[in-house]
Coordinates of C-alpha atoms in Angstrom, one line a residue:
Chain A
M1 CA -148.0 57.9 156.8
T2 CA -146.6 59.4 160.0
N3 CA -145.2 62.9 160.2
G4 CA -142.4 63.8 162.4
A5 CA -143.8 67.1 163.7
D6 CA -143.4 67.7 167.4
D7 CA -146.3 68.5 169.6
S8 CA -145.7 72.1 170.6
G9 CA -148.6 74.4 170.6
V10 CA -151.5 72.1 171.0
G11 CA -152.6 68.8 172.3
R12 CA -152.6 66.7 175.4
R13 CA -148.8 66.4 175.7
T14 CA -148.7 63.6 178.1
S15 CA -150.9 61.2 176.2
R16 CA -149.2 62.1 172.9
R17 CA -145.8 61.5 174.5
S18 CA -146.6 58.2 176.0
F19 CA -148.0 57.3 172.5
V20 CA -144.7 58.2 170.9
R21 CA -142.8 56.3 173.6
R22 CA -144.8 53.2 172.8
L23 CA -143.8 53.6 169.2
T24 CA -140.2 53.9 170.1
V25 CA -140.2 50.9 172.3
G26 CA -141.8 48.8 169.6
G27 CA -139.0 49.9 167.3
G28 CA -136.5 47.2 168.3
A29 CA -138.6 44.3 167.1
L30 CA -139.0 45.6 163.6
A31 CA -135.8 47.4 163.1
A32 CA -134.2 44.6 161.1
G33 CA -137.2 44.0 158.9
L34 CA -138.3 45.7 155.7
A35 CA -141.3 47.4 157.2
G36 CA -139.5 50.8 157.4
P37 CA -140.1 52.9 160.5
A38 CA -141.4 50.6 163.3
R39 CA -144.8 51.4 164.5
S40 CA -146.1 48.2 166.1
P41 CA -147.0 48.5 169.8
A42 CA -144.5 46.8 172.0
A43 CA -147.0 44.3 173.4
E44 CA -147.9 42.8 170.0
P45 CA -145.8 40.2 168.1
P46 CA -143.9 41.4 165.0
A47 CA -145.6 40.8 161.7
P48 CA -144.6 37.5 160.1
A49 CA -141.4 37.6 158.1
D50 CA -143.2 36.1 155.2
P51 CA -147.0 36.4 155.3
T52 CA -147.4 34.0 152.4
R53 CA -146.3 31.1 154.7
E54 CA -148.7 31.7 157.6
L55 CA -152.5 31.8 157.8
G56 CA -154.0 35.2 158.4
H57 CA -156.7 36.3 160.9
P58 CA -160.2 34.9 160.6
V59 CA -163.1 37.0 159.2
S60 CA -164.5 39.5 161.7
P61 CA -167.8 41.3 162.2
Y62 CA -166.6 44.9 162.1
G63 CA -163.2 45.8 160.6
T64 CA -160.4 47.9 162.0
R65 CA -157.5 49.5 160.3
S66 CA -154.0 47.8 160.3
R67 CA -152.2 48.0 163.6
F68 CA -149.4 49.7 161.7
E69 CA -151.5 52.7 160.8
T70 CA -151.2 55.5 163.4
A71 CA -152.9 58.6 162.0
V72 CA -154.9 60.1 164.8
R73 CA -156.8 63.3 165.7
V74 CA -155.0 65.6 168.1
Q75 CA -156.7 67.7 170.7
A76 CA -156.5 71.4 171.0
R77 CA -155.0 72.7 174.2
T78 CA -158.1 73.8 176.0
P79 CA -158.8 73.9 179.7
T80 CA -161.2 70.9 179.4
S81 CA -161.4 68.0 177.0
V82 CA -165.2 68.0 176.9
A83 CA -165.5 71.5 175.6
S84 CA -162.7 71.2 173.1
W85 CA -161.8 70.2 169.6
T86 CA -159.6 67.8 167.7
F87 CA -157.9 68.2 164.3
T88 CA -158.1 65.8 161.4
P89 CA -154.7 64.5 160.3
L90 CA -154.9 66.0 156.8
Q91 CA -151.2 65.2 156.2
D92 CA -152.1 61.5 156.3
S93 CA -155.3 61.7 154.2
C94 CA -155.7 60.5 150.6
G95 CA -158.5 61.2 148.2
I96 CA -161.3 63.5 149.3
I97 CA -163.2 61.5 152.0
T98 CA -162.2 61.7 155.6
P99 CA -162.5 58.4 157.5
S100 CA -165.4 58.8 159.9
A101 CA -163.1 58.0 162.8
L102 CA -160.8 60.8 161.9
H103 CA -163.5 63.5 161.2
F104 CA -162.6 66.6 163.3
E105 CA -164.5 67.1 166.5
R106 CA -165.9 70.1 168.2
H107 CA -168.0 69.6 171.3
H108 CA -169.3 72.1 173.8
A109 CA -170.1 69.7 176.6
G110 CA -168.8 66.2 175.6
V111 CA -170.3 63.5 173.3
P112 CA -173.7 62.4 174.6
D113 CA -174.6 58.7 174.8
I114 CA -177.9 58.5 172.9
D115 CA -180.2 55.5 172.5
P116 CA -181.6 55.9 169.0
A117 CA -184.8 54.1 169.9
R118 CA -185.6 56.9 172.4
H119 CA -184.3 59.8 170.3
R120 CA -187.0 62.2 169.0
L121 CA -187.0 65.2 166.7
L122 CA -189.5 67.8 167.5
I123 CA -190.5 70.3 164.8
H124 CA -192.7 73.1 166.0
G125 CA -193.1 76.9 166.2
L126 CA -194.5 78.7 163.2
V127 CA -195.7 75.6 161.5
R128 CA -199.2 74.2 160.7
R129 CA -198.6 70.7 161.8
P130 CA -196.0 70.4 164.7
V131 CA -194.6 66.9 164.8
V132 CA -192.5 64.5 166.8
L133 CA -190.5 62.1 164.7
T134 CA -188.6 58.9 165.5
L135 CA -185.6 57.8 163.5
A136 CA -187.8 55.1 161.9
D137 CA -190.1 57.9 160.8
L138 CA -187.3 59.8 159.3
E139 CA -185.9 56.8 157.5
R140 CA -189.3 56.3 155.8
L141 CA -188.9 59.7 154.1
P142 CA -187.2 60.1 150.8
A143 CA -183.4 60.0 151.4
V144 CA -180.6 61.8 149.7
S145 CA -176.8 61.3 149.9
R146 CA -174.5 64.2 149.4
T147 CA -170.7 64.5 149.7
H148 CA -169.9 67.7 151.6
M149 CA -167.0 69.1 153.6
I150 CA -167.7 70.6 157.0
E151 CA -165.2 73.2 158.2
C152 CA -165.2 74.9 161.6
S153 CA -164.9 78.7 161.2
G154 CA -162.2 78.6 163.8
N155 CA -160.0 76.6 161.4
G156 CA -156.7 78.5 161.4
L157 CA -157.5 80.9 164.2
T158 CA -153.9 80.5 165.5
E159 CA -152.4 81.7 162.2
W160 CA -153.6 85.3 162.0
A161 CA -150.6 87.1 163.5
T162 CA -147.8 84.6 163.4
P163 CA -147.2 81.1 162.0
T164 CA -148.0 79.2 165.1
M165 CA -148.9 75.5 164.6
P166 CA -146.2 73.1 163.4
D167 CA -148.2 71.1 160.9
V168 CA -151.2 71.1 158.5
Q169 CA -153.2 69.0 161.0
R170 CA -153.2 71.9 163.4
T171 CA -153.3 74.8 160.9
H172 CA -156.0 73.3 158.7
G173 CA -157.4 70.1 160.3
L174 CA -160.8 71.6 161.3
T175 CA -162.2 70.5 158.0
S176 CA -163.4 67.1 157.0
C177 CA -165.4 65.6 154.2
S178 CA -168.0 62.8 154.3
E179 CA -170.9 61.4 152.3
W180 CA -173.9 62.3 154.4
T181 CA -177.3 60.6 154.1
G182 CA -180.6 61.9 155.4
V183 CA -183.8 63.8 154.6
L184 CA -183.8 67.2 153.1
L185 CA -185.0 69.7 155.7
A186 CA -187.1 71.2 152.8
T187 CA -189.0 67.9 152.7
L188 CA -189.8 68.1 156.4
L189 CA -190.7 71.7 156.3
G190 CA -192.9 71.1 153.3
E191 CA -194.7 68.4 155.3
V192 CA -195.2 70.5 158.5
G193 CA -196.2 73.6 156.5
V194 CA -194.3 76.8 157.5
E195 CA -196.4 79.8 158.4
P196 CA -195.6 83.0 156.4
A197 CA -194.1 84.7 159.5
G198 CA -191.6 81.8 159.9
L199 CA -188.3 83.3 158.6
W200 CA -185.7 81.5 160.8
V201 CA -185.3 78.0 162.2
L202 CA -183.8 77.5 165.6
A203 CA -181.9 74.2 165.7
E204 CA -181.1 72.6 169.1
G205 CA -178.8 69.7 170.0
G206 CA -179.6 67.0 172.5
D207 CA -176.2 67.3 174.2
A208 CA -175.4 68.7 177.7
A209 CA -174.9 72.1 176.0
A210 CA -178.3 71.9 174.3
M211 CA -176.4 73.9 171.7
T212 CA -178.6 76.2 169.5
R213 CA -178.1 78.2 166.3
S214 CA -180.6 80.2 164.2
L215 CA -180.7 79.6 160.5
P216 CA -182.5 81.6 157.8
I217 CA -185.5 79.8 156.3
D218 CA -184.2 80.2 152.7
K219 CA -181.2 78.1 153.4
C220 CA -183.3 75.5 155.3
L221 CA -185.5 75.2 152.2
T222 CA -182.5 74.8 149.8
D223 CA -180.0 72.2 150.6
V224 CA -179.9 71.5 154.4
L225 CA -179.9 67.9 155.4
V226 CA -181.2 66.2 158.5
A227 CA -178.6 63.5 158.3
Y228 CA -178.5 60.0 160.0
G229 CA -175.8 58.5 157.8
Q230 CA -172.1 59.1 157.3
N231 CA -169.9 57.3 154.8
G232 CA -172.3 54.4 154.4
E233 CA -173.2 53.8 158.1
A234 CA -174.8 55.6 161.0
L235 CA -173.3 58.8 162.1
R236 CA -170.4 58.5 164.6
P237 CA -171.3 59.6 168.1
E238 CA -168.8 62.5 167.8
Q239 CA -170.6 63.5 164.6
G240 CA -174.0 63.8 166.1
Y241 CA -175.4 60.2 166.4
P242 CA -178.1 59.6 165.7
L243 CA -179.1 62.8 163.9
R244 CA -177.5 66.1 162.9
L245 CA -177.9 69.0 160.5
V246 CA -175.6 69.3 157.5
V247 CA -175.7 72.9 156.3
P248 CA -173.7 72.7 153.1
G249 CA -171.0 75.4 152.9
W250 CA -171.8 77.1 156.2
E251 CA -169.6 77.2 159.3
G252 CA -169.4 73.9 161.2
N253 CA -171.2 75.2 164.3
T254 CA -174.4 75.5 162.4
H255 CA -174.4 71.8 161.6
V256 CA -176.1 71.1 164.9
K257 CA -175.3 67.6 166.2
W258 CA -177.5 65.3 168.2
L259 CA -180.4 67.3 166.7
R260 CA -183.5 67.1 168.9
R261 CA -185.5 70.2 168.0
L262 CA -186.3 72.6 165.1
K263 CA -188.4 75.6 166.0
V264 CA -189.6 77.8 163.2
V265 CA -189.4 81.4 164.5
A266 CA -189.8 84.9 163.2
A267 CA -186.4 86.2 164.1
P268 CA -183.0 84.8 165.3
A269 CA -182.9 83.8 168.9
Q270 CA -179.6 85.5 169.5
T271 CA -178.1 82.4 171.1
R272 CA -174.7 82.5 172.8
E273 CA -173.1 80.7 169.8
E274 CA -174.3 83.4 167.4
T275 CA -173.4 86.4 169.7
A276 CA -170.6 85.7 172.2
K277 CA -169.0 83.2 169.8
Y278 CA -168.9 82.8 166.0
T279 CA -169.0 86.5 165.5
D280 CA -166.0 88.3 163.9
L281 CA -164.5 91.3 165.7
L282 CA -163.2 94.1 163.4
P283 CA -160.5 96.6 164.2
D284 CA -163.1 99.4 164.9
G285 CA -164.6 97.2 167.7
T286 CA -167.8 96.2 165.8
A287 CA -168.3 92.6 165.0
R288 CA -169.8 90.8 162.0
Q289 CA -172.7 88.5 162.9
F290 CA -174.2 85.6 161.0
T291 CA -171.0 85.1 158.9
F292 CA -172.2 81.7 157.8
V293 CA -170.4 80.9 154.5
M294 CA -167.0 79.2 154.5
E295 CA -165.1 80.9 151.7
A296 CA -162.8 79.2 149.2
K297 CA -159.6 77.8 150.7
S298 CA -156.8 75.4 149.8
V299 CA -153.7 74.0 151.4
I300 CA -150.8 71.8 150.4
T301 CA -150.8 68.7 152.5
F302 CA -147.6 67.2 151.0
P303 CA -145.1 68.4 151.7
S304 CA -146.3 70.3 154.7
G305 CA -145.1 71.4 158.2
G306 CA -143.1 68.7 159.9
H307 CA -142.3 66.7 156.8
R308 CA -138.6 66.2 155.7
L309 CA -137.8 65.7 152.1
P310 CA -135.0 63.1 151.8
G311 CA -133.3 65.0 148.9
S312 CA -133.7 66.9 145.7
G313 CA -135.7 65.3 142.9
L314 CA -139.1 64.8 141.5
Y315 CA -142.1 65.0 143.9
E316 CA -145.8 65.2 143.6
L317 CA -147.2 68.2 145.5
R318 CA -150.6 67.3 146.9
G319 CA -153.3 69.3 148.6
L320 CA -157.0 69.9 149.3
A321 CA -159.2 72.8 148.1
W322 CA -162.8 73.6 148.9
S323 CA -165.4 76.3 148.9
G324 CA -168.6 76.8 150.8
R325 CA -170.1 78.6 147.7
G326 CA -169.8 75.7 145.3
A327 CA -167.3 73.8 143.2
V328 CA -163.6 74.6 143.1
R329 CA -162.9 75.9 139.6
S330 CA -159.1 75.9 139.7
V331 CA -156.1 75.6 142.0
E332 CA -152.7 77.3 141.3
V333 CA -149.5 76.4 143.0
S334 CA -146.4 78.5 143.6
T335 CA -143.0 77.2 144.7
D336 CA -141.4 80.6 144.9
G337 CA -143.6 82.4 147.4
G338 CA -146.2 83.6 145.0
R339 CA -144.0 85.2 142.3
S340 CA -145.1 82.6 139.7
W341 CA -148.0 80.2 139.6
Q342 CA -148.9 77.0 137.8
A343 CA -152.2 75.3 137.4
A344 CA -152.6 72.1 139.5
E345 CA -154.5 69.1 138.2
L346 CA -157.9 68.6 140.0
Q347 CA -158.8 65.0 140.7
A348 CA -162.3 64.0 139.5
P349 CA -165.0 64.0 140.6
V350 CA -164.9 67.7 141.5
L351 CA -168.0 68.0 143.8
R352 CA -169.7 71.1 145.0
I353 CA -168.9 72.1 148.6
A354 CA -166.6 69.2 149.1
H355 CA -162.9 68.6 149.5
T356 CA -161.2 68.6 146.1
R357 CA -157.8 66.9 145.7
F358 CA -155.2 68.7 143.6
R359 CA -151.8 67.5 142.5
L360 CA -148.7 69.0 140.7
P361 CA -145.4 67.4 139.8
W362 CA -142.5 69.4 141.2
R363 CA -138.8 69.0 140.7
W364 CA -137.0 70.2 143.9
D365 CA -133.6 71.6 143.2
G366 CA -132.5 71.3 146.8
R367 CA -132.7 75.1 147.4
D368 CA -134.9 77.1 149.7
A369 CA -138.5 76.9 148.3
L370 CA -141.8 78.6 149.4
L371 CA -144.8 76.4 148.6
Q372 CA -148.3 78.0 148.3
S373 CA -151.6 77.1 146.8
R374 CA -154.5 79.4 145.8
C375 CA -157.9 78.3 144.7
T376 CA -160.7 80.0 142.8
D377 CA -164.3 78.8 143.1
E378 CA -167.1 78.6 140.7
T379 CA -168.3 82.1 141.6
G380 CA -164.8 83.5 140.6
Y381 CA -163.8 84.2 144.2
V382 CA -160.1 83.9 144.6
Q383 CA -158.6 82.8 147.9
P384 CA -156.9 85.9 149.4
T385 CA -153.4 86.3 150.8
L386 CA -153.0 86.8 154.5
A387 CA -152.0 90.4 153.9
E388 CA -155.2 91.0 151.9
L389 CA -157.3 89.4 154.6
V390 CA -155.7 91.3 157.4
A391 CA -156.0 94.6 155.6
V392 CA -159.8 94.2 155.7
R393 CA -160.3 92.3 158.9
G394 CA -157.5 93.1 161.2
L395 CA -155.9 90.5 163.5
R396 CA -158.7 89.9 166.0
S397 CA -161.6 88.5 164.1
H398 CA -160.6 85.0 165.1
Y399 CA -162.9 83.1 162.7
H400 CA -162.9 82.7 158.9
Q401 CA -159.2 82.7 158.3
N402 CA -159.0 81.4 154.7
A403 CA -155.7 82.9 153.6
V404 CA -153.1 81.3 151.3
Q405 CA -150.8 79.1 153.5
S406 CA -147.0 79.1 153.0
W407 CA -144.7 76.2 153.7
R408 CA -140.9 76.7 153.6
V409 CA -138.8 73.9 152.3
A410 CA -135.3 74.5 153.7
P411 CA -132.1 73.1 152.0
D412 CA -132.0 70.3 154.5
G413 CA -135.5 69.2 153.3
R414 CA -137.3 70.3 156.5
V415 CA -140.7 71.8 155.9
S416 CA -142.1 74.5 158.2
N417 CA -145.0 76.8 158.7
V418 CA -144.1 80.4 157.7
H419 CA -145.8 83.7 156.8
A420 CA -144.5 84.9 153.4
Chain B
M1 CA -191.1 86.1 169.8
S2 CA -194.5 86.1 171.3
T3 CA -196.0 85.3 168.0
P4 CA -194.3 81.8 167.6
R5 CA -195.4 80.8 171.1
A6 CA -199.0 81.8 170.4
A7 CA -198.9 79.9 167.2
V8 CA -197.5 76.8 168.9
V9 CA -200.3 76.9 171.5
G10 CA -202.9 77.3 168.8
A11 CA -201.4 74.5 166.7
V12 CA -201.1 72.2 169.7
A13 CA -204.8 72.8 170.6
A14 CA -205.7 72.0 167.0
T15 CA -203.6 68.8 166.9
C16 CA -204.9 67.6 170.2
M17 CA -208.3 67.6 168.7
A18 CA -207.0 65.7 165.7
L19 CA -205.8 63.0 168.1
A20 CA -209.4 62.0 168.6
G21 CA -209.5 60.6 165.1
P22 CA -207.8 57.3 164.1
A23 CA -205.2 59.0 161.8
Q24 CA -202.5 60.5 164.0
A25 CA -199.8 60.9 161.4
Q26 CA -198.6 64.5 161.1
L27 CA -196.7 64.3 157.8
P28 CA -199.5 64.0 155.3
S29 CA -197.6 62.6 152.4
Y30 CA -195.8 59.9 154.2
G31 CA -198.1 59.0 157.1
V32 CA -195.5 59.3 159.8
G33 CA -195.0 61.3 163.0
R34 CA -197.4 62.3 165.7
P35 CA -198.3 65.7 167.2
P36 CA -196.3 66.7 170.3
T37 CA -198.1 67.0 173.6
P38 CA -198.1 70.4 175.3
E39 CA -195.9 68.9 178.0
E40 CA -193.3 67.7 175.5
I41 CA -193.1 71.2 174.0
R42 CA -192.9 72.8 177.5
A43 CA -190.1 70.5 178.6
W44 CA -187.9 71.1 175.5
D45 CA -188.8 74.7 174.5
I46 CA -186.2 76.3 176.7
A47 CA -184.9 78.9 174.2
V48 CA -185.3 82.5 175.2
G49 CA -185.3 85.1 172.4
P50 CA -184.4 88.8 172.8
D51 CA -188.0 89.9 173.5
G52 CA -188.0 87.5 176.5
A53 CA -191.5 86.1 175.6
E54 CA -190.5 82.6 176.7
L55 CA -189.1 83.7 180.1
P56 CA -190.6 81.8 183.0
P57 CA -192.1 83.4 186.1
G58 CA -189.8 84.2 189.0
E59 CA -187.2 86.9 189.8
G60 CA -183.8 87.5 191.3
T61 CA -181.3 90.2 192.2
A62 CA -177.5 90.4 192.4
V63 CA -177.9 90.0 196.1
S64 CA -179.9 86.7 195.7
G65 CA -177.6 85.5 193.0
K66 CA -174.3 86.0 194.7
P67 CA -174.5 82.9 196.9
V68 CA -175.6 80.8 193.9
Y69 CA -172.6 82.1 191.9
D70 CA -170.2 81.5 194.8
A71 CA -171.4 77.9 195.3
K72 CA -172.0 76.8 191.7
C73 CA -169.9 79.0 189.3
A74 CA -166.9 80.5 191.0
A75 CA -164.8 77.4 190.9
C76 CA -164.6 77.6 187.1
H77 CA -165.2 81.3 186.4
G78 CA -163.4 82.9 189.3
A79 CA -164.4 84.6 192.5
T80 CA -165.4 87.8 190.7
G81 CA -166.0 86.3 187.2
R82 CA -162.6 87.7 186.0
E83 CA -160.2 85.0 187.1
G84 CA -161.1 81.9 185.0
P85 CA -159.9 79.2 184.5
Q86 CA -162.9 78.9 182.2
D87 CA -164.4 81.8 180.2
V88 CA -164.0 85.2 181.7
L89 CA -167.5 86.6 182.4
V90 CA -166.8 90.1 183.7
G91 CA -164.9 93.2 182.4
G92 CA -163.4 94.2 179.1
Q93 CA -165.7 97.2 178.4
G94 CA -163.9 99.6 176.1
S95 CA -161.4 96.9 175.0
L96 CA -163.1 95.7 171.8
A97 CA -161.2 98.2 169.5
T98 CA -157.9 97.6 171.1
A99 CA -155.1 95.1 170.4
K100 CA -156.2 93.0 173.4
P101 CA -160.0 92.8 173.1
L102 CA -161.7 91.0 176.1
K103 CA -165.1 89.6 175.1
T104 CA -167.4 89.1 178.1
I105 CA -171.1 89.4 178.9
G106 CA -170.4 93.0 179.9
S107 CA -168.2 94.0 177.0
Y108 CA -169.6 92.0 174.1
W109 CA -173.0 90.2 174.6
P110 CA -175.7 92.2 172.8
Y111 CA -178.8 90.8 174.7
A112 CA -179.3 90.1 178.4
T113 CA -181.8 87.4 177.5
T114 CA -179.0 85.3 176.1
V115 CA -177.4 85.2 179.5
Y116 CA -180.5 83.7 181.0
D117 CA -181.0 81.3 178.1
Y118 CA -177.4 80.1 178.1
I119 CA -177.0 79.7 181.9
Y120 CA -180.2 77.6 182.2
R121 CA -179.4 75.4 179.2
A122 CA -175.7 74.9 179.7
M123 CA -174.5 75.8 183.2
P124 CA -173.3 74.8 185.7
F125 CA -171.2 72.9 183.2
T126 CA -171.5 69.5 184.8
Q127 CA -175.2 70.0 185.9
P128 CA -177.0 71.8 183.0
E129 CA -180.7 72.6 183.4
S130 CA -180.5 72.1 187.2
L131 CA -181.0 75.6 188.4
T132 CA -184.4 77.0 189.3
A133 CA -185.8 80.0 187.5
A134 CA -185.1 82.1 190.6
E135 CA -181.5 80.9 190.7
V136 CA -181.0 81.7 187.0
Y137 CA -182.6 85.2 187.4
G138 CA -180.4 85.8 190.5
V139 CA -177.1 84.7 188.9
T140 CA -177.9 86.6 185.7
A141 CA -178.5 89.7 187.8
Y142 CA -175.3 89.1 189.7
L143 CA -173.2 88.9 186.5
L144 CA -174.9 92.0 185.1
Y145 CA -174.2 93.8 188.4
L146 CA -170.5 92.7 188.4
N147 CA -170.3 94.1 184.9
G148 CA -171.7 97.4 186.1
I149 CA -174.8 97.1 184.0
I150 CA -177.5 97.0 186.7
G151 CA -177.6 97.9 190.4
E152 CA -177.2 95.5 193.2
R153 CA -180.9 95.5 194.2
D154 CA -182.4 95.8 190.7
V155 CA -185.0 93.1 190.3
I156 CA -184.5 90.9 187.2
D157 CA -187.6 89.1 185.9
R158 CA -189.4 88.3 182.7
R159 CA -190.4 91.9 182.3
T160 CA -187.1 93.7 183.2
L161 CA -184.5 91.3 181.7
P162 CA -185.4 92.1 178.1
Q163 CA -185.2 95.8 178.9
V164 CA -181.6 95.7 180.2
K165 CA -179.4 97.9 178.0
M166 CA -176.3 95.9 177.1
P167 CA -173.3 98.1 176.4
N168 CA -172.5 96.4 173.1
R169 CA -176.2 96.2 171.9
H170 CA -175.4 98.0 168.7
G171 CA -171.9 96.5 168.2
F172 CA -172.9 94.0 165.5
V173 CA -173.0 94.4 161.7
P174 CA -174.2 92.1 159.0
D175 CA -171.9 89.9 156.9
P176 CA -170.7 91.9 153.9
R177 CA -168.7 89.1 152.3
P178 CA -167.5 88.3 149.7
E179 CA -165.1 91.2 150.2
K180 CA -163.3 93.1 147.6
F181 CA -159.7 92.9 148.4
P182 CA -157.4 95.7 147.1
R183 CA -155.1 93.7 144.8

């Protein structure tokens, strides 16, 4: 499940290079075997020639993936690695769940080290019964589990003017999908009693950025989760351990991690993250504010940038689609740059506000092809082309780039990121 | 946001009295949680809204803020706030509608209160919440001064900060999506 894309554009080049070097060095040991491209780190012994004739490893308390699996998040090229982000390797994913260890990251001041026994959630402001809750308190309350994708509204920000990133990890990898478990915020707000003047909720993280966002009370009373579980275990530290908001369908920044405080207020606090950042500049110099919803989007993950098809023949095109407004109704795929479209098959279950896997058999004739996918969600919204989006938003709005993605398959089988 | 604060104070007073009884649980249906103490709320309630109601006592000017900026901010944001390597804090006015918009406190931020809120909670990057109120007022005044928004000796405090007219105060519009794309 590797892809051969180079590292231009993003990432900590040195660490990635030394990683690649390790892989190359390890190659000699396995080259003669049947394992395909060698991936084993040099220091480790090769896998047995015949595993049916040797005892395996003993049982272990907490499992890890095979040492031959190498899919990793890659970091954006930012001045510091604590205020930065990493991309999920979508090209290596299967199904609709993102492994917790590969869920994309976005931190504004690093990942805090939080002792859950000492963590507290304060709910106050325009409420009748302000409260301090421990994790044990929260776990006593009725729990729900919901599978939702979270997408950063900066996903694809490099792709407005020119096709910039080499692969789907870096064009689309700021979206990930998990099963989240926690308490509905509506349950908590019902218990503390919101005053009539309470129209917004200010959510604050317990990290070094004490990051804050204001959320309208209606959303908070609908489907927002105060989550402590991810994919069957506690949240990962990078995902907000021990407590985060999950705000289904809204931009990732609102899903405040390391949640320590919810203050019910009358009006938005106009925090830095809802003024200086996460606002969308238009050509006339005004900017849209509180652009919460992540609109319908899809992308082909195989084949995608950096892949090389070995030759003409029958392939299965695969991809992911999602919408912050609900379920994906349909995905269409074009192999001729949008002149003709075919309906892809959606893999069940198709969940609301979650990654949805689509597939379509495709016989490649070995000639130039332009692969695109376009999804329609349950509201009837159709994913726009880049030209349609740019006509309305211009090239400087940075966030909320949900345009149709194009991959060119060249006659030599190489797949690259293009604007069509 | 003076109303929420008043409500909190009222609610805290009420719950402190409730503490006298044996039942401390704040969530009536599930019997869990306890009321926060006023100290707990004061320690955590660092958010400053646009009306500045939550601003602490204290004051500063660009003159008092410059040495703080030079010592604690310039290394990452540049000698005059324009040089980086981290976010540019000064300049860019008139650039938002051009091909090269520069979004800074001076060109983009709609509320001066956000400058205070953000600097206290998140800066200096490696020592957040370490500045005194006077230092935050001073460095806020200095950044507003460098952006040509206030004078060098204008006093910035809980009364004057919310009144500062930010150049891009009316630059924001609500979200009109879903858009109608001409097809």
